[in-house]
Coordinates of C-alpha atoms and ligand atoms in Angstrom, one line a residue:
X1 CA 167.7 107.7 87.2
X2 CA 165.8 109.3 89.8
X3 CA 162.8 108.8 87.8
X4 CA 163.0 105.5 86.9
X5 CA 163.8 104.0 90.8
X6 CA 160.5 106.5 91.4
X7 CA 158.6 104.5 89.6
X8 CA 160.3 100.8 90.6
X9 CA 158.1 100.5 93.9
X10 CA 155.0 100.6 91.7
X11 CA 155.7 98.0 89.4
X12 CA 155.1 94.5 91.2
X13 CA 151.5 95.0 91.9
X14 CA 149.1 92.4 90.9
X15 CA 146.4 93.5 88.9
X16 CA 143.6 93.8 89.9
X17 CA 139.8 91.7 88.2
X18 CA 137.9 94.6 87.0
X19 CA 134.7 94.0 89.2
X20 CA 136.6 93.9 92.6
X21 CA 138.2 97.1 91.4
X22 CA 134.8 98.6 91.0
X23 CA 133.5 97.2 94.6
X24 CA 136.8 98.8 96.3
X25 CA 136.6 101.9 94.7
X26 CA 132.8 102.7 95.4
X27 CA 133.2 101.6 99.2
X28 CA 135.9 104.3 99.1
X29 CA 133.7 106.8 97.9
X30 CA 132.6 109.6 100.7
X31 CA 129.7 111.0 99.5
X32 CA 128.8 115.2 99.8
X33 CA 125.5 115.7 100.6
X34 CA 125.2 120.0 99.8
X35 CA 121.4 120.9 98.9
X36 CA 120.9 123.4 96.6
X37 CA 116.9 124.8 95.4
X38 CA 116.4 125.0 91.9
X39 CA 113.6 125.9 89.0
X40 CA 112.7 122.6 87.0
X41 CA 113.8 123.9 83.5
X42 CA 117.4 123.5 84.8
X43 CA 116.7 119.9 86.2
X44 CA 118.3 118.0 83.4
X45 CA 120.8 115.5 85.0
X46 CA 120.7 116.6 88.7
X47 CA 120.3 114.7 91.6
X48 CA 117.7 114.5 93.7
X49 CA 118.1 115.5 97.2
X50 CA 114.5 115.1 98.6
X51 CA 111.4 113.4 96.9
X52 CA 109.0 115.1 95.3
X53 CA 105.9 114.3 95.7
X54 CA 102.4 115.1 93.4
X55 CA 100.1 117.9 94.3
X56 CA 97.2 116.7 92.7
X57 CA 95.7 113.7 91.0
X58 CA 97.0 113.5 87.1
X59 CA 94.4 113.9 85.3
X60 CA 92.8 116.1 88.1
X61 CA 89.4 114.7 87.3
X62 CA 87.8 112.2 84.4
X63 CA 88.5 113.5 80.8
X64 CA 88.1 112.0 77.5
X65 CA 90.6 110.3 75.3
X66 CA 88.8 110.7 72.2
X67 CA 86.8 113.5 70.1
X68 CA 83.2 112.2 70.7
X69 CA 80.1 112.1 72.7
X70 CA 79.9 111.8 76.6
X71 CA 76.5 110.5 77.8
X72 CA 75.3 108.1 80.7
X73 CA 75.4 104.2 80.0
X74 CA 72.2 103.9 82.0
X75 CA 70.7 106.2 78.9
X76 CA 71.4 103.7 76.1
X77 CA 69.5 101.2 74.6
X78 CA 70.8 97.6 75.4
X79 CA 71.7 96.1 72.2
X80 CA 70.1 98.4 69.7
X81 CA 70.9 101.8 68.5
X82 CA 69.8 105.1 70.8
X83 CA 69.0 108.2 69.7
X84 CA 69.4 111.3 72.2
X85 CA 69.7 114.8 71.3
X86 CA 73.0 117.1 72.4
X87 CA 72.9 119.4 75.2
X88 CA 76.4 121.0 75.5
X89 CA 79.8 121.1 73.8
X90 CA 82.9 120.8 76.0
X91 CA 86.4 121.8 74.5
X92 CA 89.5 120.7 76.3
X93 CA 90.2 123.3 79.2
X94 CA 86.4 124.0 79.3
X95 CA 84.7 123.9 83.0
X96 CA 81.9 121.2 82.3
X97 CA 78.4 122.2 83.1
X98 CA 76.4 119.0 84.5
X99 CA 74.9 116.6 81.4
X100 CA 71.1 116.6 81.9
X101 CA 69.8 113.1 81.9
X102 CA 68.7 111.5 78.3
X103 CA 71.3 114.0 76.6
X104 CA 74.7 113.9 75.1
X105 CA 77.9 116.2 75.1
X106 CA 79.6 116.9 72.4
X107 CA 83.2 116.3 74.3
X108 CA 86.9 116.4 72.5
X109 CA 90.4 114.8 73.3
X110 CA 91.6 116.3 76.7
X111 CA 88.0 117.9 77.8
X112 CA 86.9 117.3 81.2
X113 CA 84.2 114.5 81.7
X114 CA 80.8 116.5 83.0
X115 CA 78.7 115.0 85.5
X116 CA 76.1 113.1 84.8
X117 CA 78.4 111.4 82.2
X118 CA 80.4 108.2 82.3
X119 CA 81.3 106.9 79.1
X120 CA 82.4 108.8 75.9
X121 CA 81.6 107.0 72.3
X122 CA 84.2 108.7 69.4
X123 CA 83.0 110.6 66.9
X124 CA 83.9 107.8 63.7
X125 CA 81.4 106.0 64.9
X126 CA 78.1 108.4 66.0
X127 CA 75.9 110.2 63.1
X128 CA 74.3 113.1 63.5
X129 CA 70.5 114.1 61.4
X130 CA 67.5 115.7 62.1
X131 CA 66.4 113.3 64.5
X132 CA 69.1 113.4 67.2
X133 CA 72.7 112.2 67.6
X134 CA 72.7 108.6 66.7
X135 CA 74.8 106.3 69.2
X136 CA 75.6 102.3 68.4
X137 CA 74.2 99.5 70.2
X138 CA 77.7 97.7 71.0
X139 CA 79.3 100.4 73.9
X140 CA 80.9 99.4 77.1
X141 CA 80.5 101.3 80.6
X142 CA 83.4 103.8 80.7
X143 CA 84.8 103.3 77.6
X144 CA 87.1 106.1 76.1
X145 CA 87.4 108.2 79.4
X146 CA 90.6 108.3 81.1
X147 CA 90.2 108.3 84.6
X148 CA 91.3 110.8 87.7
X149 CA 94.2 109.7 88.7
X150 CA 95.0 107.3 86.4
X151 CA 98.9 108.7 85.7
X152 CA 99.8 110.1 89.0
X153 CA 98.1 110.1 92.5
X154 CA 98.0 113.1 94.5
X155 CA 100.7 112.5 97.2
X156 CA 102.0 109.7 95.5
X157 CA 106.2 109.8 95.9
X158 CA 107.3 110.4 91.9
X159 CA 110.9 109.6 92.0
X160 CA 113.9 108.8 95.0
X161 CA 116.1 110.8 96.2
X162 CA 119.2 110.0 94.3
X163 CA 117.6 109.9 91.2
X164 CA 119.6 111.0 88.3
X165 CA 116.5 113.4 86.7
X166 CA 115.9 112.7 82.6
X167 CA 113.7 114.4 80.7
X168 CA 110.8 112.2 81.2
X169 CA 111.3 112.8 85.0
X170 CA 111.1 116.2 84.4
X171 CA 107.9 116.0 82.7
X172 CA 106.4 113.8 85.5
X173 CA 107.4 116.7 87.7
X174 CA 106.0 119.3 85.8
X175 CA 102.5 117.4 85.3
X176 CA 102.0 117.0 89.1
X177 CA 102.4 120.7 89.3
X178 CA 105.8 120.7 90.9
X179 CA 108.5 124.0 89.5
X180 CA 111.1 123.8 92.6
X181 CA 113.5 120.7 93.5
X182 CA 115.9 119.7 96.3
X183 CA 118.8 118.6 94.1
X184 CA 122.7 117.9 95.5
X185 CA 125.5 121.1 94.4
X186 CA 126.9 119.6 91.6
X187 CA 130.6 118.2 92.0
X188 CA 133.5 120.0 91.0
X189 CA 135.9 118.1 88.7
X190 CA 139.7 119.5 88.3
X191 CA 140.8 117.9 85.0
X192 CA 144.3 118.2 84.0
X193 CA 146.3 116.9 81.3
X194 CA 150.0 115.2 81.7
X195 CA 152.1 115.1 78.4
X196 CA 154.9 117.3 77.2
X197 CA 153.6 116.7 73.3
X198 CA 149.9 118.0 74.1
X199 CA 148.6 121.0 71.9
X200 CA 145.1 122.2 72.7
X201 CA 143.2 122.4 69.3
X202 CA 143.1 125.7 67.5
X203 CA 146.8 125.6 68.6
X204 CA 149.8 125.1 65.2
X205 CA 150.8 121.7 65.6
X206 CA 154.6 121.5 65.9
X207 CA 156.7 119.0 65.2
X208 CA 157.0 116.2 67.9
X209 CA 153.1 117.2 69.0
X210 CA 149.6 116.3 69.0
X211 CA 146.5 117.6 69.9
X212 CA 144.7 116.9 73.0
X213 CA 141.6 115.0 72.8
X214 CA 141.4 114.3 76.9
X215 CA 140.6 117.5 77.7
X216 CA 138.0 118.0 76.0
X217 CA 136.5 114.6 75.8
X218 CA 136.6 115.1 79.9
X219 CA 134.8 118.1 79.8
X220 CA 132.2 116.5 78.0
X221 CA 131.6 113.4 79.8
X222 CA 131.6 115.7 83.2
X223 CA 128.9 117.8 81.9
X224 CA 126.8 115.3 81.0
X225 CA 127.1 114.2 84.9
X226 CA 125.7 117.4 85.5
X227 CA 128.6 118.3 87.2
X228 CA 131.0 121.4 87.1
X229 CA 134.7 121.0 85.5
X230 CA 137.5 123.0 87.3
X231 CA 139.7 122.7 84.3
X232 CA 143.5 122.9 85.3
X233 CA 145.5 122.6 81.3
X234 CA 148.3 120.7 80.7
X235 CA 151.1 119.3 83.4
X236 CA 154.6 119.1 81.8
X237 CA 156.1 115.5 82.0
X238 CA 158.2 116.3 85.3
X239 CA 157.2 115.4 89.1
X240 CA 157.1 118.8 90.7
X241 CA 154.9 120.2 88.1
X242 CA 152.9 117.4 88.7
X243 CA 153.1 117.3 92.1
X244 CA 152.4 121.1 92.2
X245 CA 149.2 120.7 89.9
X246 CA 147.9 118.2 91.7
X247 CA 148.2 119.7 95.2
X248 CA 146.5 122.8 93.4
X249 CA 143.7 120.7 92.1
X250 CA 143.3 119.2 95.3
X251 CA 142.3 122.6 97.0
X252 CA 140.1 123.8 94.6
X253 CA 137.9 120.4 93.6
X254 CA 135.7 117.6 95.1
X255 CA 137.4 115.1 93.2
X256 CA 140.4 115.4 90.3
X257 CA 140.9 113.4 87.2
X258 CA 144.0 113.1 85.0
X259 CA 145.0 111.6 81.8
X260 CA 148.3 110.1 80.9
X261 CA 151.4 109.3 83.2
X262 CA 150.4 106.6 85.0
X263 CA 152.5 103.6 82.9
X264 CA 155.9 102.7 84.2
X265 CA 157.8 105.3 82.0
X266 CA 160.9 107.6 83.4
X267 CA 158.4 110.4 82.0
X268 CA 155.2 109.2 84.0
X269 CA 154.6 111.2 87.3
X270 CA 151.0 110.6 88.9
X271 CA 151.7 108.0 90.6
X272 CA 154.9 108.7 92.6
X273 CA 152.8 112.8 93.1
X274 CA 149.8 111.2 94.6
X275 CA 151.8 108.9 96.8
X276 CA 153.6 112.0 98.2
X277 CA 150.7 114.2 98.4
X278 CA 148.8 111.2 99.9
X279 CA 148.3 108.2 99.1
X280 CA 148.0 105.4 96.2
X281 CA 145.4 103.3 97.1
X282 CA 145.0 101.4 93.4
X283 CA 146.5 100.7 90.5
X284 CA 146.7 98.3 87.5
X285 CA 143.4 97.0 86.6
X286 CA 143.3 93.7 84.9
X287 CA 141.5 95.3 82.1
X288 CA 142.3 96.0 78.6
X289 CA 142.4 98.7 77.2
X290 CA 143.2 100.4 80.6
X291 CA 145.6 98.8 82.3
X292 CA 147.4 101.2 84.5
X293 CA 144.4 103.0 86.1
X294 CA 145.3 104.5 89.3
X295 CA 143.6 105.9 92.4
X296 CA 144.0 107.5 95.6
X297 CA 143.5 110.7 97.5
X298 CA 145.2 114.1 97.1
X299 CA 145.2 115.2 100.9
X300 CA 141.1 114.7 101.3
X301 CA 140.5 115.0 97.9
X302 CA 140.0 111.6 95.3
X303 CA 142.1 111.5 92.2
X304 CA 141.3 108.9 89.3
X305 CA 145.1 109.0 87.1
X306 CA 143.5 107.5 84.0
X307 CA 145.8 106.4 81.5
X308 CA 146.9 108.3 78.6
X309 CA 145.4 106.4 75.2
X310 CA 142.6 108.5 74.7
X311 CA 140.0 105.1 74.3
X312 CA 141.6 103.8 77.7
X313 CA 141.0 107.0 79.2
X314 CA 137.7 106.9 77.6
X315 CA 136.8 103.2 78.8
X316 CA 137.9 103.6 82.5
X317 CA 135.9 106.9 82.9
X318 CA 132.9 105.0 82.0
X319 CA 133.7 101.9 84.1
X320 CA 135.1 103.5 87.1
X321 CA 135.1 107.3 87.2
X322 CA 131.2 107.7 86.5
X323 CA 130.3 105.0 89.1
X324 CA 132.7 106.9 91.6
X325 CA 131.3 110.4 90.8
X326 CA 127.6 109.2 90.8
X327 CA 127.8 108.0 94.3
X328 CA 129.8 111.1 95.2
X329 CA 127.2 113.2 93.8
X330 CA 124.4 111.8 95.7
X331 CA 123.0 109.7 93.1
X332 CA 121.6 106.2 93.2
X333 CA 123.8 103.4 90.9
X334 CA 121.8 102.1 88.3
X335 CA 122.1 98.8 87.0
X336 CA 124.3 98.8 84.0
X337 CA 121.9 97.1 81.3
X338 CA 124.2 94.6 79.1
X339 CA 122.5 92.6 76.5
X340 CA 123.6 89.0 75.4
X341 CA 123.7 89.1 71.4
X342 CA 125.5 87.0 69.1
X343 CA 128.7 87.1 68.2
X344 CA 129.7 88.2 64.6
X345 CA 133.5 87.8 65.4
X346 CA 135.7 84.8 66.5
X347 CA 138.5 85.2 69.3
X348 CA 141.0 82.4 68.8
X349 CA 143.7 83.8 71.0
X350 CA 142.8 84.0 75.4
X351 CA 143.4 87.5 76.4
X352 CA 144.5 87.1 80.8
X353 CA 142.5 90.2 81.3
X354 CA 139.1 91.6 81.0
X355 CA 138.9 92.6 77.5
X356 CA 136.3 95.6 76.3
X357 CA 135.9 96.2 72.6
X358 CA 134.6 99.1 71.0
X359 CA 131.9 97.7 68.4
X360 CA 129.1 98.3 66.4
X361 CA 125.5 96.3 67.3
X362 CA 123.1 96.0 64.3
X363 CA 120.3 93.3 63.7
X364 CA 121.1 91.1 66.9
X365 CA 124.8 90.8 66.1
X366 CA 127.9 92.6 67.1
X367 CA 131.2 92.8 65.4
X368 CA 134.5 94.9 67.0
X369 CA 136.6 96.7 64.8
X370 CA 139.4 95.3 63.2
X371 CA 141.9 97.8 65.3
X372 CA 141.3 97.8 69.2
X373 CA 144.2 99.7 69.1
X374 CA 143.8 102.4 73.0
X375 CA 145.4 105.0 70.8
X376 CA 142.4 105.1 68.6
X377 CA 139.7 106.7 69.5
X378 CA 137.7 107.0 66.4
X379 CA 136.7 103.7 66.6
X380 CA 135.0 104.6 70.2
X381 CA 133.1 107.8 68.4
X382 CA 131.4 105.5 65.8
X383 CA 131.0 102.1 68.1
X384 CA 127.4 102.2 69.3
X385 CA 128.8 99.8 72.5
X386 CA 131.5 98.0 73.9
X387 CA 131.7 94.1 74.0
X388 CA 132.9 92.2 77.3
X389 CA 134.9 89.6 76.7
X390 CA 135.8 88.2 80.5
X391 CA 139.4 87.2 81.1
X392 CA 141.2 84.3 79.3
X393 CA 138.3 82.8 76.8
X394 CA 137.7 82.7 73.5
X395 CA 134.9 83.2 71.3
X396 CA 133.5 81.3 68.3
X397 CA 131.2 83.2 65.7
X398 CA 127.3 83.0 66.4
X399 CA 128.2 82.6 70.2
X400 CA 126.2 84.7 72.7
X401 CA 128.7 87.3 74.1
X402 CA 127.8 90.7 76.7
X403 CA 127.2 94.1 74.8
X404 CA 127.1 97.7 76.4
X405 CA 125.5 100.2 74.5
X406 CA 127.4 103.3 75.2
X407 CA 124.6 105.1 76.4
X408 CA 124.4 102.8 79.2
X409 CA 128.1 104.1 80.3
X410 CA 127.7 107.9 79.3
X411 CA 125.4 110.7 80.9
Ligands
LIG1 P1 151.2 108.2 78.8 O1 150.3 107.4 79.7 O2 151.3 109.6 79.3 O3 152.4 107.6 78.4 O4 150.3 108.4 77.4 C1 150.0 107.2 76.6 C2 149.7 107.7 75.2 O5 148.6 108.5 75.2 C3 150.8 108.5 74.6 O6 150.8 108.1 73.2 C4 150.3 109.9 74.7 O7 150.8 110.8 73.7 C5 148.9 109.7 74.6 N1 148.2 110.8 75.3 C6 148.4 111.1 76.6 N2 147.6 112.1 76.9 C7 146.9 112.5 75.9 C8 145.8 113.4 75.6 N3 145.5 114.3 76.6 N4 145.3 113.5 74.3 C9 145.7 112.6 73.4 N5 146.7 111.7 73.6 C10 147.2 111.6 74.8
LIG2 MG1 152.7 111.0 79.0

């Protein structure tokens, strides 16, 4: 009885259109800003703290692009084929000696352009005999050499502070000569998981139970942040475990998440724990699946209560908790990239909130899966996105609808 008028004050609120939710939630957000050195081979997903910035022109100086001969322009013959005799061979990582005039280097891919050359003519299309190294008539100034510079600039800026690094920002790093970053102390996540029928796997499975697949779907979308989880188990399906596990969480984490007890049920707890410890600032989202999101703080510490289903868990991490923990983190929002492709699927009946489908995108159309069902979450492992359907319309096959490739909401 207790339980249930617990949870009575919760239940009138309106729900709330999944973008506004978003906005509040992100202008809640208190971003940490701790700095911490580090080596560029453990860069992968950190945040930038400071911008680097390039030691040296990339490439350092004119090199060739093809296996070839280097040679001055001024030293051909204008529209008729030269002859001119080699005077050096440069390798790649060789330290060119000057070309003498009314010569040729031998030169390959990568090898630094000497002076005295400016133009590099590949190898398919030069023969060599007794009478000299044998150069076409048709050649343009420059051709074939890559220039100093052309990549990177020396003291150019190579990414923002707040960038989330990938592996192609790494290697931009690394090729202006730069091993040591600024990056932000990655987060700590508590994760916990609510549910009196939760066996962790490797566990028997007795009656009445079921594995756990929060847990360590969590951990997985956390590390791909490139932040730390602080991993707290399972909460029984009362309110002073909950409220103790959450007050725990609260000391020992930047921000907490937790999966399950946030419906209206007698057995769910987070809310009514939160709004003791603190306060409830959201929740009920007008979104499906992932209704009864809820937020708030845990004493000075954030706390996303995602729902339970393992895909609505799934779905309101990606559209809420990853924002949230980017911008705590440090790092820059990124446009999430939706694409308009046509619609393999017809909706006939209006769904009043926000609707995300898990589906599969092949050859410009996109089709959900029969079963949406926020209980399943096989469907979410082998959907390649998930289609936006906005609040009460419908949608006839061959119309243009949005579509989220998953790894625009994951790492
Ligand atoms: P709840 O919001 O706690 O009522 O949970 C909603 C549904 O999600 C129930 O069917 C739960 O058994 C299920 N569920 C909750 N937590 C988990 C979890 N960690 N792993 C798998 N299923 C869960
Ligand atoms: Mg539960």
């Amino acid at each position: 009885m207790a339980d249930a008028i617990e949870n009575i004050k919760f239940k009138v609120q309106p729900l709330i259109p999944v973008s506004e939710a978003l906005q509040q939630l992100l202008e809640d957000v208190k971003t940490t800003r701790q700095v911490e050195l580090i080596n560029l081979d453990c860069a992968l997903h950190r945040i930038l703290a400071d911008q680097p910035i390039s030691l040296v022109d990339v490439p350092p100086q004119d090199n060739s692009s093809m296996d070839g001969y280097a040679l001055a322009f001024a030293d051909l013959n204008v529209g008729a084929e030269t002859i001119l005799e080699q005077s050096i061979r440069i390798a790649a990582g060789d330290a060119p000696q000057t070309l003498k005039a009314g010569t040729v280097a031998r030169i390959f891919t990568g090898a630094e352009l000497p002076k005295g050359a400016d133009t590099i003519i590949m190898q398919e299309q030069v023969s060599v005999d007794q009478a000299g190294v044998r150069l076409p008539a048709k050649v343009k100034l420059r051709q074939n050499v890559r220039p100093k510079g052309q990549d990177i600039r020396r003291g150019e800026l190579l990414h923002p502070v707040g960038r989330k690094l990938q592996p192609a920002d790494i290697g931009v790093l690394a090729s202006a000569g730069i091993n040591q970053l600024s990056v932000y102390k990655p987060l700590k996540v508590a994760i916990l998981s609510t549910g009196d029928e939760l066996v962790e796997p490797g566990e028997p499975l007795a009656d009445g139970k079921i594995y756990n697949s929060n847990r360590a779907m969590l951990n997985a979308l956390i590390q791909q942040l490139g932040m730390q989880v602080v991993d707290l188990g399972k909460v029984s399906d009362t309110l002073e475990a909950t409220t103790a596990a959450l007050a725990k969480a609260a000391q020992c984490a930047d921000l907490i998440i937790s999966t399950g007890g946030v419906s209206v049920g007698e057995e769910d707890h987070i809310k009514a724990a939160v709004d003791s410890l603190g306060q409830l600032n959201m929740w009920r989202i007008k979104l499906k699946p992932g209704k009864p999101l809820a937020y708030g703080w845990v004493d000075n510490t954030p706390i996303f209560g995602l729902p339970g289903n393992p895909a609505s868990a799934l779905i309101t991490f990606c559209l809420f908790a990853r924002p949230y923990l980017m911008k705590l983190q440090g790092g820059n929002l990124e446009k999430t990239l939706s694409f308009k492709v046509l619609a393999d699927f017809d909706i006939v009946k209006k769904c009043t909130r926000e609707e995300y489908l898990r589906g599969v995108y092949e050859d410009g159309q996109v089709r959900p899966f029969t079963n949406q069902s926020s209980g399943m979450l096989s469907t979410a492992s082998k959907a390649n996105g998930l289609i936006m359907i906005p609040a009460d319309s419908l949608v006839a096959k061959g119309q243009r609808v949005d579509f989220i490739p998953f790894s625009q909401l994951l790492g």
